[in-house]
Short mmCIF file of C-alpha atoms and ligand atoms in Angstrom, two decimals:
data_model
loop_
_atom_site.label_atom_id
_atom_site.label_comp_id
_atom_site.label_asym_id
_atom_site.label_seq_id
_atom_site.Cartn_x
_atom_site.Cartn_y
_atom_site.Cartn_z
CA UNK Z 1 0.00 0.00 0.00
CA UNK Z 2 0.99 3.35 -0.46
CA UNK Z 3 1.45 4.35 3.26
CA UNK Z 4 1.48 2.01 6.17
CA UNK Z 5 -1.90 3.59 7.65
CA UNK Z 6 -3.56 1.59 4.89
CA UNK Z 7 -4.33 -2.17 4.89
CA UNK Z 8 -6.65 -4.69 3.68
CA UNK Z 9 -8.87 -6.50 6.35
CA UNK Z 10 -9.84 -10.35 6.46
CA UNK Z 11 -12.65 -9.29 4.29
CA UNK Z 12 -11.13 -7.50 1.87
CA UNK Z 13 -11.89 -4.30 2.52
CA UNK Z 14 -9.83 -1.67 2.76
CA UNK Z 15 -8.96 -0.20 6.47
CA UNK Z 16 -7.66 3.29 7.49
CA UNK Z 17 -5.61 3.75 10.34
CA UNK Z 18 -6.55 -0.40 11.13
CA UNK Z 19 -10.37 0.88 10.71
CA UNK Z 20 -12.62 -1.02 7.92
CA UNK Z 21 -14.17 1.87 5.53
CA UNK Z 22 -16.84 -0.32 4.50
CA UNK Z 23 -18.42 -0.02 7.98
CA UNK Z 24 -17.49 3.51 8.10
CA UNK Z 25 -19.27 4.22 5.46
CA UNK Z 26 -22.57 1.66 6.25
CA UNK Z 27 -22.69 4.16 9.48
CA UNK Z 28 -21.77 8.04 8.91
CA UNK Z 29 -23.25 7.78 4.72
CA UNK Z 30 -20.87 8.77 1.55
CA UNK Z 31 -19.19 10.69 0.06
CA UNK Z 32 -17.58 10.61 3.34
CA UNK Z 33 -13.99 11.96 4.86
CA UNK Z 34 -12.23 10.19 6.49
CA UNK Z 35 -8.53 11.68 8.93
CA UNK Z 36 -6.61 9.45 10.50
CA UNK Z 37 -5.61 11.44 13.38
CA UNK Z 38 -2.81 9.32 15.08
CA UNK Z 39 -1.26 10.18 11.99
CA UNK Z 40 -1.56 13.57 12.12
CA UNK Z 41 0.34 13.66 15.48
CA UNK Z 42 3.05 10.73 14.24
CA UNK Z 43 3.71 13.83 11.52
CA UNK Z 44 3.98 16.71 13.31
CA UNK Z 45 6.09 14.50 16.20
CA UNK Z 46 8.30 13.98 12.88
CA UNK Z 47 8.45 17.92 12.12
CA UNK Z 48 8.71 19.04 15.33
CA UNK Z 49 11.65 16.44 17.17
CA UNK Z 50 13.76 17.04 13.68
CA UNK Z 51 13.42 20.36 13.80
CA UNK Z 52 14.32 20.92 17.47
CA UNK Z 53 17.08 18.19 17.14
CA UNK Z 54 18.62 19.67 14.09
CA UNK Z 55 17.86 23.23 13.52
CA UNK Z 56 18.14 23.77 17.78
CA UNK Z 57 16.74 26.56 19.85
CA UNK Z 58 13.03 27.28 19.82
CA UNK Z 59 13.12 26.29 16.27
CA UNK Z 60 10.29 24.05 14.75
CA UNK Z 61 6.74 23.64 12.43
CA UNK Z 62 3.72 25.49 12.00
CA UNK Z 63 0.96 23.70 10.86
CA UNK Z 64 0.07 25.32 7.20
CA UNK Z 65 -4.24 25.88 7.85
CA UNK Z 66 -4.80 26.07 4.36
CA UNK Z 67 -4.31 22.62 4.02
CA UNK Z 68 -7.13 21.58 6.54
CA UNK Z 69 -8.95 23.90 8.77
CA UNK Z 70 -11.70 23.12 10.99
CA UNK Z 71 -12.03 23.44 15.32
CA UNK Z 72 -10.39 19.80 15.18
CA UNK Z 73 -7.27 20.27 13.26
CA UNK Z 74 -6.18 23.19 16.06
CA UNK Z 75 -7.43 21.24 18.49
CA UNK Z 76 -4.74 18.47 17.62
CA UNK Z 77 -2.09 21.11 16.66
CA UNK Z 78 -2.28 22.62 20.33
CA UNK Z 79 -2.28 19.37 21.94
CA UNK Z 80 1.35 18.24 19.57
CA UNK Z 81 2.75 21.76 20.69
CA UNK Z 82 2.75 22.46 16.85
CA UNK Z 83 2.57 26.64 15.98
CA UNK Z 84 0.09 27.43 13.32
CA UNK Z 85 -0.24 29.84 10.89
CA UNK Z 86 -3.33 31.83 9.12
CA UNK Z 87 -4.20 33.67 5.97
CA UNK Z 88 -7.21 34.91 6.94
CA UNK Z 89 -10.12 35.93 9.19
CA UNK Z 90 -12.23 32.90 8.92
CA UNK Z 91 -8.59 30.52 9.64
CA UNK Z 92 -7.97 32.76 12.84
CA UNK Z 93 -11.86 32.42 13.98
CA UNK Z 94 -11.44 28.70 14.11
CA UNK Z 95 -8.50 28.62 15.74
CA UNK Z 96 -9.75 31.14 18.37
CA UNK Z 97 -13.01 28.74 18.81
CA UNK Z 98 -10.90 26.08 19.01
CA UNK Z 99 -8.63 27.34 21.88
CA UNK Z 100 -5.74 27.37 19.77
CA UNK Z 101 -3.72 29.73 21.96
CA UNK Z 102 -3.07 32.80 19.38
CA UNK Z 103 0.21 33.83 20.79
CA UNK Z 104 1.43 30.78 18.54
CA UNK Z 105 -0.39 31.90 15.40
CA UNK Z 106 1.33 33.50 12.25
CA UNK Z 107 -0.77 35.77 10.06
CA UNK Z 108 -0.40 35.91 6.61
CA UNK Z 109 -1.95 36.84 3.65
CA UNK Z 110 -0.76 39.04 0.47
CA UNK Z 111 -3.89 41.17 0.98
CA UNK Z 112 -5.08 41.82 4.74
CA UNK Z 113 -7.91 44.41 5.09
CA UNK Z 114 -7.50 47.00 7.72
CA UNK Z 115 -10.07 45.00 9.46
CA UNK Z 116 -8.34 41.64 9.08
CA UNK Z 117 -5.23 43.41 10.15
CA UNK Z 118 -7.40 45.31 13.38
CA UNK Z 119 -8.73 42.07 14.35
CA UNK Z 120 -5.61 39.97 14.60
CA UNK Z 121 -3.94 42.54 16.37
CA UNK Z 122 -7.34 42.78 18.49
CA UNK Z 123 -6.84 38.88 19.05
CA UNK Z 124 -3.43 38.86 20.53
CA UNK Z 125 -1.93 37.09 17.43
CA UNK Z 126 1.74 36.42 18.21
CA UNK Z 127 3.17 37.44 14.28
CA UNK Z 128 2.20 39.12 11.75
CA UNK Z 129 4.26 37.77 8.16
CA UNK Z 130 4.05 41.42 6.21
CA UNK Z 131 3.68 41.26 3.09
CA UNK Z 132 4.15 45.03 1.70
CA UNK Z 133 4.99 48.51 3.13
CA UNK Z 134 1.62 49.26 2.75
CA UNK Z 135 0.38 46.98 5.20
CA UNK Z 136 3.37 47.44 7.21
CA UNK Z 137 2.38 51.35 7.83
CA UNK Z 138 -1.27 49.76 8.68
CA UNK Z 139 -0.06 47.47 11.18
CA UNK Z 140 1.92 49.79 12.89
CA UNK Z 141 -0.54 52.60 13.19
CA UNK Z 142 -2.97 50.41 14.51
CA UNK Z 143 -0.77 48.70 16.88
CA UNK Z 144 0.44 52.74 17.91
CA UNK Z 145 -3.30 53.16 18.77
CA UNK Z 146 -3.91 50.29 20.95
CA UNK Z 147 -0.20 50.83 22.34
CA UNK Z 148 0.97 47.13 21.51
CA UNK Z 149 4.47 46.30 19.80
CA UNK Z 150 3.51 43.60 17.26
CA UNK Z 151 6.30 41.38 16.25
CA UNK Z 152 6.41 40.27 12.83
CA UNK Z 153 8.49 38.67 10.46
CA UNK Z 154 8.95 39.99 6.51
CA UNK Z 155 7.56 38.05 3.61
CA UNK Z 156 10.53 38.31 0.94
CA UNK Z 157 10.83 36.71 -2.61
CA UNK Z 158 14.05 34.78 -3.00
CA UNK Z 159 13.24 34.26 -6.52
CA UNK Z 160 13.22 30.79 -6.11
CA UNK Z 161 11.60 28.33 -8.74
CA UNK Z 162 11.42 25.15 -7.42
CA UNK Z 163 10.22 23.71 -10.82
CA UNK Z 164 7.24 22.21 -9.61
CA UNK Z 165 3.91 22.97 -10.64
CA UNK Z 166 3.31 26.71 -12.04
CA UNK Z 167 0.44 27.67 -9.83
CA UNK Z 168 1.59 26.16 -6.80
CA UNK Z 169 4.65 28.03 -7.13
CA UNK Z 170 4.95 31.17 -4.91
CA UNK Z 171 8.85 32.24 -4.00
CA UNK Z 172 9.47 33.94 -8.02
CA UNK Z 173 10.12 37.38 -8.12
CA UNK Z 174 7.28 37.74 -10.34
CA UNK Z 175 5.06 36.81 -7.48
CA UNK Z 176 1.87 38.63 -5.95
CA UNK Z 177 3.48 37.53 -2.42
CA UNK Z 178 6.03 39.51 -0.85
CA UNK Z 179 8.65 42.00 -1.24
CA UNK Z 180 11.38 40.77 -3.65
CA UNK Z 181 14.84 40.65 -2.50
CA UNK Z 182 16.17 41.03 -6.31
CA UNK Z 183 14.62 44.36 -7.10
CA UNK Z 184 15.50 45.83 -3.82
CA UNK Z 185 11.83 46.00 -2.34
CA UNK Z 186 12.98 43.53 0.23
CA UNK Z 187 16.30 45.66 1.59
CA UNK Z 188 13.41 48.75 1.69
CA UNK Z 189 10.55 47.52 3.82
CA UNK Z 190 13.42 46.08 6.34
CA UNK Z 191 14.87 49.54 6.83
CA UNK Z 192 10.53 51.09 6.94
CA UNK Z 193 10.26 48.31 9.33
CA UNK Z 194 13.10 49.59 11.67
CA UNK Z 195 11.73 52.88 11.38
CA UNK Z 196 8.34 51.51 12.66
CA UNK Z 197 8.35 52.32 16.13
CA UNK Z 198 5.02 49.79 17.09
CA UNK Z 199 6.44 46.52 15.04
CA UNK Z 200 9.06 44.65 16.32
CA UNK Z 201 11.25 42.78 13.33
CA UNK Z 202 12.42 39.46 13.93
CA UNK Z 203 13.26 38.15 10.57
CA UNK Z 204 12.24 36.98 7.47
CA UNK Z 205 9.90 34.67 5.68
CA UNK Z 206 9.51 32.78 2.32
CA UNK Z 207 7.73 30.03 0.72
CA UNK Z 208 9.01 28.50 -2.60
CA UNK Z 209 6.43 26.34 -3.95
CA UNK Z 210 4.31 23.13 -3.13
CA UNK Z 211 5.00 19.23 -3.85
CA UNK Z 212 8.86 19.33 -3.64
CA UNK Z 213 10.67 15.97 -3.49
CA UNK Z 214 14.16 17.47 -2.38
CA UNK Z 215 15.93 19.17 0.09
CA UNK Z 216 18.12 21.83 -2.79
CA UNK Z 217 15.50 24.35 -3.41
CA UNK Z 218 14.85 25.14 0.00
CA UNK Z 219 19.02 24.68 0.89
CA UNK Z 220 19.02 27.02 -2.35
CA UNK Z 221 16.59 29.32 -0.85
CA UNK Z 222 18.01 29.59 2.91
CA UNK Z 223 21.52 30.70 1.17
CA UNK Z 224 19.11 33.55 -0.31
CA UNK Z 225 17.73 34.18 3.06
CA UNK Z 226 20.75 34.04 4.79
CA UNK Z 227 23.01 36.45 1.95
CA UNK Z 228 20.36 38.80 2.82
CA UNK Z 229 20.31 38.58 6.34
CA UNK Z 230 24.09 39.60 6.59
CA UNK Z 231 23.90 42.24 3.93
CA UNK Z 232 20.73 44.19 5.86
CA UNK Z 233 23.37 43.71 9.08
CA UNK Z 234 25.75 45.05 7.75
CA UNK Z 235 23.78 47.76 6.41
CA UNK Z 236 21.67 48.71 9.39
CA UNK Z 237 23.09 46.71 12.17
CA UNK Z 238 19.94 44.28 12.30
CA UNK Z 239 20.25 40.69 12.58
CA UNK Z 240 17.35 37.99 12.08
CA UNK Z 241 16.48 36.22 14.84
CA UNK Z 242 13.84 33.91 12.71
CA UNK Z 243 14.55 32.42 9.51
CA UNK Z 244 10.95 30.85 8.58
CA UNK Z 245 11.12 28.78 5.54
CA UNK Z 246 7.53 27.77 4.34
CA UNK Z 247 5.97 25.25 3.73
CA UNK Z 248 6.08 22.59 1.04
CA UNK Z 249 7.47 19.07 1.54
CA UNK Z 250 6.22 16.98 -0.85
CA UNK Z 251 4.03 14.00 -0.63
CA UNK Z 252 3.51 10.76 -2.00
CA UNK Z 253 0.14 10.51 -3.81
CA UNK Z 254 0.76 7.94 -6.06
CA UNK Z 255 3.21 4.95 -6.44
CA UNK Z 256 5.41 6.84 -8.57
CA UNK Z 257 6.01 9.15 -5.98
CA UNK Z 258 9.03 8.71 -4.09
CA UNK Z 259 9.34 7.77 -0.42
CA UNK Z 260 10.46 11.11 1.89
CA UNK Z 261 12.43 10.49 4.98
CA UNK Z 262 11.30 14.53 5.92
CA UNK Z 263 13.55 14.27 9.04
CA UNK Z 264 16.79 13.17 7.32
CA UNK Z 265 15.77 15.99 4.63
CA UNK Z 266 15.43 18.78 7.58
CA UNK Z 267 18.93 17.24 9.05
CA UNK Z 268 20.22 18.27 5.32
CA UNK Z 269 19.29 21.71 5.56
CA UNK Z 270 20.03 22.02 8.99
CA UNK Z 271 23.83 20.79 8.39
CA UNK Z 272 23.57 23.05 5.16
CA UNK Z 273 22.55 26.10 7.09
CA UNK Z 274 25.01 25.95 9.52
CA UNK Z 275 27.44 25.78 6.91
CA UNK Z 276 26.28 28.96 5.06
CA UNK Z 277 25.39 30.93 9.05
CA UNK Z 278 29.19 30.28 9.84
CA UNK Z 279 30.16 31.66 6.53
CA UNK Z 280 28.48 34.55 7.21
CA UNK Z 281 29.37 34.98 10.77
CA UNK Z 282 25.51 34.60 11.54
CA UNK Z 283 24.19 33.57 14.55
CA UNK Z 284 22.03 30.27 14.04
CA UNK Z 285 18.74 31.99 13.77
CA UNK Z 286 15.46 30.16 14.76
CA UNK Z 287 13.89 28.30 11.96
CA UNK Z 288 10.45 27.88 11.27
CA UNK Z 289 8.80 25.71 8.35
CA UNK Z 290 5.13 25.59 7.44
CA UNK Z 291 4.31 22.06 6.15
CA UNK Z 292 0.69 21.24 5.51
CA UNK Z 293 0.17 18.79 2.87
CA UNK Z 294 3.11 17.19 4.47
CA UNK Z 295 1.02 17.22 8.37
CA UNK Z 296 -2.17 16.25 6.83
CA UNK Z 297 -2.57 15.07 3.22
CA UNK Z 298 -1.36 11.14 4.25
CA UNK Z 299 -3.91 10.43 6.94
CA UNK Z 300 -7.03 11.35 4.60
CA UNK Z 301 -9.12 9.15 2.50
CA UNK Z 302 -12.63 9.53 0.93
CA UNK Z 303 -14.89 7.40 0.38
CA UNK Z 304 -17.35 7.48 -2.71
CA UNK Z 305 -20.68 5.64 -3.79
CA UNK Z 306 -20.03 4.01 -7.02
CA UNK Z 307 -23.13 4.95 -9.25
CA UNK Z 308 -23.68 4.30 -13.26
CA UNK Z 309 -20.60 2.55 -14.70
CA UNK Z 310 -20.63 3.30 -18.51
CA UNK Z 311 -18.00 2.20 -21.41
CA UNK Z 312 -18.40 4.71 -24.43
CA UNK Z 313 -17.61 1.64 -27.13
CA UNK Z 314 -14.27 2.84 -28.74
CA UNK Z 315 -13.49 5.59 -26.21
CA UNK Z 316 -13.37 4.89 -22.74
CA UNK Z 317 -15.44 3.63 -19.50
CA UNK Z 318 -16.22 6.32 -17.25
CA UNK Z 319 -17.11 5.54 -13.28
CA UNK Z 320 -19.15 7.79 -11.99
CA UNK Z 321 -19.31 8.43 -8.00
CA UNK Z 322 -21.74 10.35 -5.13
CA UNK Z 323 -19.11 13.36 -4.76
CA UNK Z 324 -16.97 15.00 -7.02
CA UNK Z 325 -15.24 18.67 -8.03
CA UNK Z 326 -17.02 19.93 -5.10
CA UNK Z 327 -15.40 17.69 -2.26
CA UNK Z 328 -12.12 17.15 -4.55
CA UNK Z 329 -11.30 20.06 -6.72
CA UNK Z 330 -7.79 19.47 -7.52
CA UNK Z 331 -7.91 17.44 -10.43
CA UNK Z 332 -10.07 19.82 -12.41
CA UNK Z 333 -7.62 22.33 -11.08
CA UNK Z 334 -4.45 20.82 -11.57
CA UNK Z 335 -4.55 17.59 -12.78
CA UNK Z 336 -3.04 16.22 -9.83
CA UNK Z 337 -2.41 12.54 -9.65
CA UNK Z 338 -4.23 10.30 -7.01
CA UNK Z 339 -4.60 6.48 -6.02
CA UNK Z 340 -8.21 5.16 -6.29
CA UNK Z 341 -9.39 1.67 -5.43
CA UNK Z 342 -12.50 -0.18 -4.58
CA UNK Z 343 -12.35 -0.05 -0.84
CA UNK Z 344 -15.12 -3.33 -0.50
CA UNK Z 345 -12.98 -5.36 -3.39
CA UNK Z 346 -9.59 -4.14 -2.21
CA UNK Z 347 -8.14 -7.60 -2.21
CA UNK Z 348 -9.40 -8.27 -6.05
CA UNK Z 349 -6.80 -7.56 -8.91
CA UNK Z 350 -7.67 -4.54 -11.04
CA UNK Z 351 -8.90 -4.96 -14.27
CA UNK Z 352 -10.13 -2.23 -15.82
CA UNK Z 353 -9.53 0.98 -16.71
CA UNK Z 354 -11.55 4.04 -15.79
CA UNK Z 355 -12.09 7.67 -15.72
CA UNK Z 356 -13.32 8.70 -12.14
CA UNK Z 357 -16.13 10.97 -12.87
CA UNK Z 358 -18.10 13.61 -10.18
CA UNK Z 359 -21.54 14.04 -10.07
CA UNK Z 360 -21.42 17.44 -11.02
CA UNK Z 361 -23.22 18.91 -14.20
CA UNK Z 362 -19.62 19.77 -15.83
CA UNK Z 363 -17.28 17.58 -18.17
CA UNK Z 364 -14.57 19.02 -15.51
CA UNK Z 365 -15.44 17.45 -13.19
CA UNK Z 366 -13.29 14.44 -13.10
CA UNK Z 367 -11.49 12.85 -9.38
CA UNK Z 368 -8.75 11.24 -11.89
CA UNK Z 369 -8.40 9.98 -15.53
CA UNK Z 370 -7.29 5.83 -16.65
CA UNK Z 371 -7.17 4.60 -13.41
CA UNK Z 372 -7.15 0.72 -13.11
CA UNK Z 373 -9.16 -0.19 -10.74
CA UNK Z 374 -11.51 -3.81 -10.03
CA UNK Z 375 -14.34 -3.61 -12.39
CA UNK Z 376 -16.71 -1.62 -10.06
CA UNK Z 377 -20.50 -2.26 -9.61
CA UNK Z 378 -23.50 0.27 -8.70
CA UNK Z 379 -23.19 0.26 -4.76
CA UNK Z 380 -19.26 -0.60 -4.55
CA UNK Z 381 -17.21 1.57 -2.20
CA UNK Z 382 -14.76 3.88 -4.20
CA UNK Z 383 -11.44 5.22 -1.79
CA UNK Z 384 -9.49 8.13 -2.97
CA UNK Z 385 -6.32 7.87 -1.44
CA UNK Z 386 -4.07 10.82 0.47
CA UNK Z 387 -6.93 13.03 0.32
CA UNK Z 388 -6.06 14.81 3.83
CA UNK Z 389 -4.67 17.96 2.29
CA UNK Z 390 -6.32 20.59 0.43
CA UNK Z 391 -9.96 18.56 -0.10
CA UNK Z 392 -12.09 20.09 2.71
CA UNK Z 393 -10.78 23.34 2.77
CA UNK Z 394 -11.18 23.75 -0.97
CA UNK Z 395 -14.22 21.97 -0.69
CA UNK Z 396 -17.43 24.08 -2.21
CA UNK Z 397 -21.22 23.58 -2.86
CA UNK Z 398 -20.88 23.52 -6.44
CA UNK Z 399 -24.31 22.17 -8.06
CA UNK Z 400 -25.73 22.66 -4.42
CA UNK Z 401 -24.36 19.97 -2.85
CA UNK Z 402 -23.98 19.62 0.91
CA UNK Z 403 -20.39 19.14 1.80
CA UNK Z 404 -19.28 15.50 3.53
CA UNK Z 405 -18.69 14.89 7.27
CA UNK Z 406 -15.12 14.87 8.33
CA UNK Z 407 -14.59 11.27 9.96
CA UNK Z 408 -11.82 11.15 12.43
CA UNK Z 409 -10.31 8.07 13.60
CA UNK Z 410 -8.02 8.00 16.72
CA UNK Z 411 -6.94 4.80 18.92
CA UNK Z 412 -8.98 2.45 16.82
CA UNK Z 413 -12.47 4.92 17.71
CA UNK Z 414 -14.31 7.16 15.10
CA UNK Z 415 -15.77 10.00 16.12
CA UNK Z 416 -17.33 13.33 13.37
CA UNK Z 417 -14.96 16.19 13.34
CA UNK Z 418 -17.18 18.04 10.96
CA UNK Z 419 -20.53 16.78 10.48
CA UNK Z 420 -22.35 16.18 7.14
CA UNK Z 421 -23.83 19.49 5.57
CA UNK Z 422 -27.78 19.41 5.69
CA UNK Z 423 -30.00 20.69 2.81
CA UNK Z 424 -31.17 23.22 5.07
CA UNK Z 425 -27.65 24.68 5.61
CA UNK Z 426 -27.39 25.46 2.21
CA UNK Z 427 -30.16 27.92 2.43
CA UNK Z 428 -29.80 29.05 5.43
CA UNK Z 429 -28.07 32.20 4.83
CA UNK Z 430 -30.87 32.66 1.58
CA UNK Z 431 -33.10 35.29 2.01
N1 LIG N 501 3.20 28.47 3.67
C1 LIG N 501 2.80 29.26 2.68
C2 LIG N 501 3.11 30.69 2.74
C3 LIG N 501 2.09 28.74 1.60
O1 LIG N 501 1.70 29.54 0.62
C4 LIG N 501 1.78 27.35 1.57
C5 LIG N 501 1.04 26.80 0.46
C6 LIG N 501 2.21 26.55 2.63
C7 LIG N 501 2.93 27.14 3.66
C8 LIG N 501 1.94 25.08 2.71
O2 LIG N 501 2.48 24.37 1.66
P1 LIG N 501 2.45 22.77 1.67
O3 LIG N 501 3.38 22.30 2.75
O4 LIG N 501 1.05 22.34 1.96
O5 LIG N 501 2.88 22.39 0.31
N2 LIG N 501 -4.14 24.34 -3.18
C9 LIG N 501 -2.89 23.80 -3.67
C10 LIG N 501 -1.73 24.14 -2.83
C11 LIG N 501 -1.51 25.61 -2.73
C12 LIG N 501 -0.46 25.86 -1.74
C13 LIG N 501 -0.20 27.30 -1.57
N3 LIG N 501 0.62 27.55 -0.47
C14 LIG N 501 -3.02 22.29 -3.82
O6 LIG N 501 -4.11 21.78 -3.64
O7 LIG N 501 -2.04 21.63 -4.16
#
């Protein structure tokens, strides 16, 4: 199996985290999610000991919320002694109704409203990332009027292209995030950031891009970081104390993918950092990293009715399932690749080939194309494998329908983290 959180029972159906899916899905309905939470914790443990071990100090993770965001997820995060970061209102709300405590939370965001940037600041959220000296004069004249010193770090473009995909790229100079270090932006928002008498600067941030397999880019990028950090002391005598290098460990989806050992990576660009902070004549600054398809995307599967199966004679057979685009945009987005297999056959060879089809009024809407799978039935179970990351919280009501219930499954229990949407939630904010 792809990860060892999946098996296949004495029945032959598929289990999650030692959990049969069949049953899960008799009891809480499909299209159903499904998070196995002992693996959430086994990867932030992962993130967080490496991190510590290698990098030192009070360096270590912050759970990316775009990649999953509900009361749960924080809930989890707190408890692991993981730090968390934000990109807007509604991520900050649910972390606050959580408990998560907000004196760990990282705001970011290449666009914060002055009353995104009034509440945080209102919430006792422990960083601002700043994106551009425009919200950098906001921050601090809000923070002047409620006589707080918010610390913050500075959102910079290395101009880093980590050659993965183009839209999940984000660390190129020609980038809406940030302040590029290239065109001189970057050097010019430290100094207005000095000058900012209600912000206190304690280093920098970037992100380079998503789904990346090896340590270089991010070695590449911390020699960016670091140049930079000893030019801007040298220049005005300030030093980063916090080096925070995204997010974006990949992860494997599919068989091709490799296998990442993400502590031995971190030990790499540890060892490589120290290398470059001695060269320098740096002090080892704190470094943070923002994984969350890396935290989350391996303990998620979802399950799907199978519904009309249909071979177009000469073409191809198309399976078509209870969910779709709605709970799983990210094939119609990006074509990304997934594992599918028929959870209550999952001991049967596959063989045939199908197109996983939504049940969305849209040719789009497609979970993955020539998949071999067992030659499914009208009732069968269909799994989508390492669905954890970026499902839910791009999830929409496309076509009206509701979204699925988050399922999570901890010590060998299963309990809803998010419950199934209702009709009459979709119309309850209609007038
Ligand atoms: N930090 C920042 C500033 C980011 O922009 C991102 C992702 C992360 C951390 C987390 O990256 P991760 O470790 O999850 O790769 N919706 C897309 C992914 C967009 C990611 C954008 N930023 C997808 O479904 O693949």
């Amino acid at each position: 199996m792809l990860h060892n959180n999946l098996g296949i029972n004495e029945k032959g159906h598929l289990t999650l985290a030692d959990i049969d899916t069949v049953e899960l899905a008799e009891k809480y309905g499909t299209p159903l999610y499904l998070l196995d939470v002992d693996r959430v914790r086994a990867n932030c443990r992962t993130y967080i000991e490496a991190m510590r071990k290698y990098f030192g100090g009070t360096s270590g993770p912050l759970l990316a919320s775009k990649a999953l965001s509900f009361k749960g997820i924080y809930r989890i995060a707190a408890e692991e002694g993981m730090r968390t970061d934000l990109v807007s209102p509604g991520e900050l709300y649910t972390a606050a109704a959580a408990g998560f405590p907000l004196e760990r939370a990282y705001f970011h965001g290449n666009n914060k409203t002055d009353a995104d940037i009034e509440l945080a600041i209102d919430s006792g959220v422990g960083y601002f990332i700043v994106d551009n000296l425009e919200e950098l004069a906001k921050i601090n004249g809000y923070a002047a009027e409620k006589k707080v010193r918010q610390r913050i770090l500075l959102r910079l473009t290395p101009g880093i292209d980590p050659h993965t995909q183009e839209k999940i790229s984000t660390g190129k100079v020609d980038s809406k995030f940030g302040s590029a270090i290239e065109t001189g932006q970057a050097a010019e928002i430290v100094k207005a950031a000095l000058d900012s008498e209600n912000v206190i600067l304690c280093g920098y941030h970037c992100h380079i891009g998503s789904q990346i397999f090896e340590c270089t880019p991010f070695c590449d990028a911390a020699d960016i970081m670091l140049a930079f950090s000893a030019q801007m002391r040298d220049r005005f005598g300030f030093e980063a104390e916090t080096v925070n290098l995204g997010g974006g460990f990949g992860v494997r989806y599919v068989q091709g993918h490799p296998v990442i050992d993400y502590a031995e990576n971190i030990r790499l660009i540890a060892e490589h950092i120290r290398a470059r902070c001695a060269e320098f004549s740096l002090k080892m600054p704190e470094i943070l990293m923002e994984p969350g398809r890396s935290i989350v995307a391996d303990a998620g599967v979802t399950l799907y009715e199978v519904g009309s199966v249909k071979t177009i004679t000469g073409y191809k057979s198309y399976v078509s399932v209870d969910g779709g685009m709605p709970d799983n945009p990210r094939y119609a987005l990006y074509q990304s690749e997934y594992s599918a297999l028929i959870a209550n056959k999952a001991n049967e060879a596959p063989n045939f080939v199908a197109t996983i089809a939504g049940r969305c009024c849209e040719s789009g809407d497609l979970i993955q194309e020539d998949v071999s799978l067992v030659r499914p039935e009208r009732g069968d179970l269909l799994a989508v494998l390492v669905t954890g990351a970026y499902n839910y919280s791009m999830a929409s009501n496309y076509n009206r329908l509701p979204r699925p219930p988050l399922v999570l499954l901890e010590k060998g229990e299963d309990r809803l983290g998010v419950r199934r949407e209702t009709f009459e939630d979709l119309i309850a904010l209609d007038l």
